[in-house]
Amino acid sequence: MKRLIVSIVLLLMLVGCGGPPTQFAPDKETITEALQLTIYQTQSQIAEQLNTSQPEFNIDHIKVKEILASYLDNLALYHLTGSYDLKLKLPHRRLRQKNNPFDLYLQRQAEGKSWRLLKKNAQENQWSSYLITLPKKYQ
């Protein structure tokens, strides 16, 4: 009887050591919004430095290659890698980039209603967190 109880406790401890289930990973819409937010942030910085307007863009053909699940601060964290196609509408031309790689960290919030995009600051070994919301023209 003692062995059975110890075995059950050990089994529960091993199961508890794993990450969150991948079936709760972000859906395609959330991944798209996270990519849009990432591109929007990057394009805003570039446009500001060049003193120009930010181009309009569209994302499609998102392909998730790998999902790794873990926990950060007791909340589910999903590391997703894959590729996407990007269409840019520039003032005098349109540009299409195919198979752009992505590497995202997405964390579901405690209430389960929203997601945050996490970016690791390698120099400070800390995370920056952004609620996945976009300017109206990209929603």
Phi, psi and omega in degrees: 000318180298320180296321180297315180296315179297318179297317179295316179299315179297319178298316178297323178294319179294319178296321180290343181280343182286172177278181178292155181295140182288346177291347176262009179296162181299147179276178184300321180298317179294318178297317178300314180296322178294319177295318178299317179297316179299313180293318178302315179298315180295313181296325177298316179296317180295314181299321179295316180294325180269357181055052181222172178278156181279134179288153173282150181214162178219143181244136172208179181053051178284128178234115177273123181266324184211142174233121175246128183252139177206191177236145172222122183054042177064018176240145180299133179234130181242124177260115184245136173233152180171209181215165179205162174256143182235132173247125178248134175254101180267165183305321185241007178193168176245143183232138177236125177246127182255150175055043173290131179283150171227156181214097187245147170242117181239135183236126176283136181280163189304321182283348177078007183262344183219165180236155175235142174270126179250138176233130182272129174268102186297326182292322182259355182054043179228164179256141167257143186235134181229124174296134183281091173222151184233158171302150187308322185291345179255004180267000000 
